[in-house]
């Protein structure tokens, strides 16, 4: 096979663009040459690059798995109180708590498909939300609808208390919030804020202790040794990876996260050879600080009970997944 002909082949495909630097087909992820507004576009595909040519209508949705839930803002609330981002919503947004169907794209993103028939339960839940009543006395409300109601209560309380939250942090408590109403929502958020304060105090104490040890140690000589060793590793990595292989901050972080099922959104260099990495995973955004050379986690951005340094950027998503699955996730850095 002449791979030069394959790389030079130009194809056309209608794909959903959700922002960022990449777009997904059924079989591969391509780099977008020029970002455009999120939506359905006809792309010209060449090699590993995709170029948006013109807006287009959705294609191929009927062949994708259908997912049903209830809308809460720009998220779709599913069974198990899972609240996933709902992409490409229409200008005429669905009513709060409306039953909505979506299609799961090849990369796992949920694409808006349509609003489904509403029953009495949705109307009753919406009235209770408007009147500030809990759902304890409302009958016939499904678990996803109850969860969407609970998240809406948490969102309202969040604005009042100025305490941010992510759905994954409150998933284990959201049905209780729906049943008991606004006081339970505020209690839930205050408990979350206290957990963050405890984590932050512990983190600050560790930082002070590390600074004191660094001041007492003879770090000048050691830093020089580390720098020389790092240069040797980079040179060795260049030779082992082969010509043209990516070794920059972006590529190394992207490869580490992609292997764990996460997607790199962006990164920035910080003082002290640190790297701030923002990534998406399981429908949430996370911000972590890692060592730019080793990708060792310095501040996970989630509460790990002081074990941040035992985790690498590659293993961090699996730790986050376990925290979400066991309802103990606490996000300490928000994107």
Coordinates of C-alpha atoms in Angstrom, one line a residue:
X1 CA 0.0 0.0 0.0
X2 CA 1.2 3.5 -0.9
X3 CA 0.7 5.4 2.3
X4 CA 1.6 8.7 0.6
X5 CA -1.6 8.3 -1.4
X6 CA -3.6 7.6 1.7
X7 CA -2.3 10.6 3.5
X8 CA -3.0 12.8 0.5
X9 CA -6.6 11.6 0.1
X10 CA -9.3 14.3 0.7
X11 CA -12.7 13.3 2.1
X12 CA -15.9 15.2 3.1
X13 CA -17.9 14.5 6.2
X14 CA -20.6 16.2 8.2
X15 CA -19.6 16.2 11.9
X16 CA -20.5 17.9 15.1
X17 CA -17.9 20.5 16.3
X18 CA -18.1 21.1 20.0
X19 CA -15.3 23.6 20.4
X20 CA -11.6 23.0 21.1
X21 CA -8.9 21.8 18.8
X22 CA -10.3 18.4 17.6
X23 CA -13.2 16.7 16.0
X24 CA -14.2 13.0 16.0
X25 CA -15.3 10.6 13.3
X26 CA -16.5 7.1 14.0
X27 CA -12.9 5.8 13.7
X28 CA -10.4 8.7 14.5
X29 CA -9.8 12.0 16.1
X30 CA -8.7 14.8 13.8
X31 CA -7.1 18.2 14.5
X32 CA -9.3 21.2 13.5
X33 CA -7.2 23.5 11.4
X34 CA -9.3 26.6 12.1
X35 CA -11.8 26.7 15.0
X36 CA -15.3 27.7 14.2
X37 CA -18.6 28.2 16.1
X38 CA -19.9 25.0 17.7
X39 CA -22.4 23.2 15.5
X40 CA -22.8 20.8 12.7
X41 CA -20.3 21.5 9.9
X42 CA -19.2 19.9 6.6
X43 CA -15.5 19.2 7.1
X44 CA -12.8 18.5 4.6
X45 CA -10.7 15.6 5.9
X46 CA -7.1 15.2 4.9
X47 CA -4.6 13.1 6.7
X48 CA -5.0 13.9 10.4
X49 CA -6.6 17.3 9.8
X50 CA -10.1 18.5 9.4
X51 CA -11.1 21.9 7.9
X52 CA -14.6 23.3 8.4
X53 CA -16.1 24.4 5.0
X54 CA -19.7 25.2 5.6
X55 CA -22.5 24.8 8.2
X56 CA -24.6 21.7 7.7
X57 CA -27.6 19.9 9.1
X58 CA -27.2 16.8 11.4
X59 CA -26.4 13.6 9.6
X60 CA -26.4 10.0 10.8
X61 CA -28.1 10.6 14.2
X62 CA -30.6 7.8 13.7
X63 CA -27.8 5.3 13.7
X64 CA -26.4 6.4 17.1
X65 CA -27.5 5.1 20.5
X66 CA -30.5 7.1 21.9
X67 CA -30.2 8.4 25.5
X68 CA -33.2 9.8 27.4
X69 CA -33.3 12.0 30.5
X70 CA -34.5 15.3 31.8
X71 CA -32.9 18.6 31.0
X72 CA -31.3 20.8 33.7
X73 CA -29.7 23.9 32.2
X74 CA -27.2 22.6 29.6
X75 CA -27.1 19.1 31.0
X76 CA -29.1 16.0 30.6
X77 CA -29.8 14.1 33.9
X78 CA -29.9 10.3 33.4
X79 CA -30.5 7.3 35.6
X80 CA -28.3 7.2 38.7
X81 CA -28.4 11.0 38.9
X82 CA -25.7 11.3 36.3
X83 CA -25.7 14.8 34.8
X84 CA -23.9 14.9 31.4
X85 CA -23.3 18.0 29.3
X86 CA -25.9 18.2 26.5
X87 CA -24.3 19.6 23.4
X88 CA -25.7 21.6 20.5
X89 CA -28.9 22.7 22.1
X90 CA -31.3 24.6 19.8
X91 CA -31.8 28.3 20.1
X92 CA -35.4 27.6 21.3
X93 CA -34.2 25.9 24.6
X94 CA -36.3 23.2 26.2
X95 CA -38.4 24.1 29.3
X96 CA -36.7 23.3 32.7
X97 CA -37.0 19.6 33.6
X98 CA -38.4 18.8 30.2
X99 CA -37.9 15.2 28.9
X100 CA -35.3 15.2 26.2
X101 CA -33.7 12.6 24.0
X102 CA -30.1 12.8 22.9
X103 CA -27.7 10.7 20.7
X104 CA -24.4 9.5 21.9
X105 CA -21.6 10.5 19.5
X106 CA -18.6 8.3 18.8
X107 CA -16.5 10.1 21.5
X108 CA -19.3 9.8 24.1
X109 CA -20.7 13.3 23.8
X110 CA -24.4 13.6 24.1
X111 CA -25.9 15.6 21.1
X112 CA -29.4 17.1 21.5
X113 CA -32.0 15.1 19.4
X114 CA -35.4 16.4 20.5
X115 CA -37.9 17.2 23.3
X116 CA -40.2 14.3 24.1
X117 CA -43.9 14.2 25.2
X118 CA -44.4 15.7 28.6
X119 CA -46.6 14.1 31.3
X120 CA -48.2 15.3 34.5
X121 CA -45.0 14.5 36.5
X122 CA -42.9 17.1 34.6
X123 CA -45.6 19.8 35.1
X124 CA -45.9 19.0 38.8
X125 CA -42.2 19.1 39.4
X126 CA -41.8 22.4 37.5
X127 CA -44.6 23.9 39.6
X128 CA -43.0 22.7 42.8
X129 CA -39.7 24.2 41.7
X130 CA -41.3 27.6 40.9
X131 CA -43.1 27.6 44.3
X132 CA -40.1 26.5 46.3
X133 CA -41.7 23.3 47.4
X134 CA -39.8 19.9 47.8
X135 CA -40.9 16.8 45.9
X136 CA -41.7 14.7 49.0
X137 CA -45.5 15.0 48.4
X138 CA -45.4 14.8 44.6
X139 CA -46.2 11.3 43.2
X140 CA -45.2 9.6 40.0
X141 CA -41.9 11.4 39.6
X142 CA -39.1 9.3 38.0
X143 CA -35.6 9.1 39.6
X144 CA -34.0 11.1 36.7
X145 CA -36.6 13.8 37.0
X146 CA -36.2 13.9 40.8
X147 CA -32.4 14.3 40.3
X148 CA -32.8 17.1 37.8
X149 CA -35.2 18.8 40.3
X150 CA -32.5 18.4 43.1
X151 CA -29.8 19.8 40.9
X152 CA -32.0 22.8 40.1
X153 CA -32.5 23.4 43.8
X154 CA -28.7 23.1 44.4
X155 CA -28.1 25.6 41.6
X156 CA -30.4 28.2 43.1
X157 CA -28.9 27.7 46.6
X158 CA -25.4 27.9 45.0
X159 CA -26.2 31.4 43.7
X160 CA -27.4 32.6 47.1
X161 CA -24.6 31.1 49.1
X162 CA -21.9 31.7 46.5
X163 CA -20.7 28.1 46.8
X164 CA -19.9 26.5 43.5
X165 CA -20.6 22.8 42.9
X166 CA -20.3 20.2 40.2
X167 CA -23.0 17.5 39.8
X168 CA -20.5 14.7 40.4
X169 CA -19.8 16.2 43.8
X170 CA -23.4 16.1 44.9
X171 CA -24.7 13.0 43.0
X172 CA -25.0 10.9 46.1
X173 CA -27.1 13.5 47.9
X174 CA -29.2 15.1 45.2
X175 CA -32.3 12.8 45.6
X176 CA -32.4 13.7 49.3
X177 CA -32.2 17.4 48.3
X178 CA -35.2 16.9 46.0
X179 CA -37.2 15.2 48.8
X180 CA -36.4 17.8 51.5
X181 CA -36.1 21.0 49.5
X182 CA -34.0 24.2 49.9
X183 CA -32.8 23.7 53.5
X184 CA -31.2 20.4 52.5
X185 CA -29.7 22.0 49.4
X186 CA -28.0 24.7 51.5
X187 CA -26.8 22.1 54.1
X188 CA -25.3 20.0 51.3
X189 CA -23.4 23.0 49.8
X190 CA -22.1 24.2 53.2
X191 CA -20.8 20.7 54.0
X192 CA -19.1 20.7 50.6
X193 CA -17.5 24.1 51.3
X194 CA -16.3 22.9 54.7
X195 CA -14.6 19.9 53.1
X196 CA -12.8 22.2 50.7
X197 CA -11.6 24.4 53.5
X198 CA -10.3 21.4 55.4
X199 CA -8.5 20.2 52.3
X200 CA -7.1 23.7 51.6
X201 CA -5.7 24.1 55.2
X202 CA -4.0 20.7 55.0
X203 CA -2.6 21.6 51.6
X204 CA -1.3 24.9 52.8
X205 CA 0.3 23.3 55.8
X206 CA 2.1 20.8 53.6
X207 CA 3.3 23.6 51.3
X208 CA 4.8 25.6 54.3
X209 CA 6.5 22.4 55.6
X210 CA 8.0 21.8 52.2
X211 CA 9.2 25.4 51.9
X212 CA 10.9 25.1 55.3
X213 CA 12.7 21.9 54.4
X214 CA 13.7 23.3 51.0
X215 CA 15.2 26.4 52.8
X216 CA 17.2 24.3 55.2
X217 CA 18.5 21.8 52.6
X218 CA 21.3 22.6 50.2
X219 CA 19.0 22.9 47.2
X220 CA 21.3 24.8 44.9
X221 CA 23.6 21.9 44.1
X222 CA 20.7 19.5 44.0
X223 CA 18.7 21.7 41.6
X224 CA 21.7 21.8 39.3
X225 CA 21.9 18.0 39.3
X226 CA 18.2 17.7 38.6
X227 CA 18.4 20.1 35.7
X228 CA 21.3 18.2 34.1
X229 CA 19.5 14.9 34.6
X230 CA 16.3 16.4 33.1
X231 CA 18.3 17.5 30.0
X232 CA 19.7 14.0 29.6
X233 CA 16.2 12.5 29.9
X234 CA 14.8 14.8 27.3
X235 CA 17.7 14.1 24.9
X236 CA 17.2 10.4 25.5
X237 CA 13.5 10.7 25.1
X238 CA 14.0 12.4 21.7
X239 CA 16.2 9.6 20.5
X240 CA 13.9 6.8 21.8
X241 CA 10.8 8.4 20.4
X242 CA 12.2 8.9 16.9
X243 CA 12.2 11.8 14.6
X244 CA 9.2 14.0 14.7
X245 CA 7.7 12.4 17.9
X246 CA 5.9 14.9 20.2
X247 CA 7.8 15.7 23.4
X248 CA 6.4 19.1 24.3
X249 CA 4.2 19.9 27.3
X250 CA 1.0 19.7 25.3
X251 CA 1.7 16.5 23.6
X252 CA 2.9 14.7 26.7
X253 CA 0.0 15.8 28.8
X254 CA -2.5 15.0 25.9
X255 CA -1.1 11.5 25.5
X256 CA -1.2 10.8 29.3
X257 CA -4.8 11.9 29.6
X258 CA -6.0 10.3 26.4
X259 CA -4.7 6.9 27.6
X260 CA -6.9 7.3 30.7
X261 CA -10.0 8.3 28.8
X262 CA -9.8 12.1 29.5
X263 CA -9.4 15.0 27.1
X264 CA -6.9 17.8 27.5
X265 CA -8.6 21.2 27.1
X266 CA -5.6 23.5 27.6
X267 CA -2.5 24.0 29.7
X268 CA -0.2 26.8 30.9
X269 CA 3.4 27.0 32.3
X270 CA 3.8 28.2 35.8
X271 CA 6.8 29.2 38.0
X272 CA 8.9 26.5 39.5
X273 CA 8.7 24.2 36.5
X274 CA 5.0 23.5 37.1
X275 CA 2.3 22.9 34.6
X276 CA -1.4 23.8 35.1
X277 CA -3.5 21.3 33.1
X278 CA -7.3 21.7 32.4
X279 CA -9.0 18.6 31.2
X280 CA -12.5 17.1 30.9
X281 CA -13.5 13.7 32.2
X282 CA -16.8 12.0 32.9
X283 CA -18.7 15.1 31.9
X284 CA -16.8 17.4 34.3
X285 CA -13.9 19.9 34.0
X286 CA -10.8 19.5 36.3
X287 CA -7.8 21.7 36.9
X288 CA -4.6 20.1 38.2
X289 CA -1.0 21.3 38.7
X290 CA 1.8 18.8 37.8
X291 CA 5.5 18.7 37.5
X292 CA 6.3 19.8 34.0
X293 CA 9.1 17.2 33.7
X294 CA 7.6 14.1 35.2
X295 CA 3.8 14.9 35.1
X296 CA 3.8 14.0 38.8
X297 CA 0.7 15.6 40.4
X298 CA 1.4 18.4 42.8
X299 CA -2.1 19.6 43.3
X300 CA -4.8 17.3 41.9
X301 CA -7.6 19.9 42.1
X302 CA -9.7 17.4 43.9
X303 CA -9.4 16.2 47.5
X304 CA -7.1 13.2 47.7
X305 CA -6.5 13.3 51.5
X306 CA -2.9 14.5 51.1
X307 CA -2.0 11.8 48.6
X308 CA -1.6 14.1 45.6
X309 CA 2.1 13.3 45.2
X310 CA 1.4 9.6 44.9
X311 CA -0.5 10.2 41.6
X312 CA 0.6 11.0 38.1
X313 CA -1.4 12.8 35.4
X314 CA -1.9 9.5 33.7
X315 CA -3.4 7.8 36.8
X316 CA -5.4 10.8 38.1
X317 CA -8.5 10.2 35.9
X318 CA -8.9 6.6 37.4
X319 CA -8.7 8.1 40.9
X320 CA -11.3 10.7 40.0
X321 CA -13.6 7.9 38.5
X322 CA -13.4 6.0 41.8
X323 CA -14.2 9.1 43.8
X324 CA -17.3 9.8 41.6
X325 CA -18.4 6.2 41.7
X326 CA -18.2 6.1 45.5
X327 CA -19.8 9.6 45.9
X328 CA -16.8 11.2 47.6
X329 CA -15.6 13.6 45.0
X330 CA -14.7 17.1 46.2
X331 CA -13.4 19.5 43.6
X332 CA -11.0 22.1 45.1
X333 CA -10.0 23.9 41.9
X334 CA -12.7 25.0 39.4
X335 CA -12.1 25.7 35.7

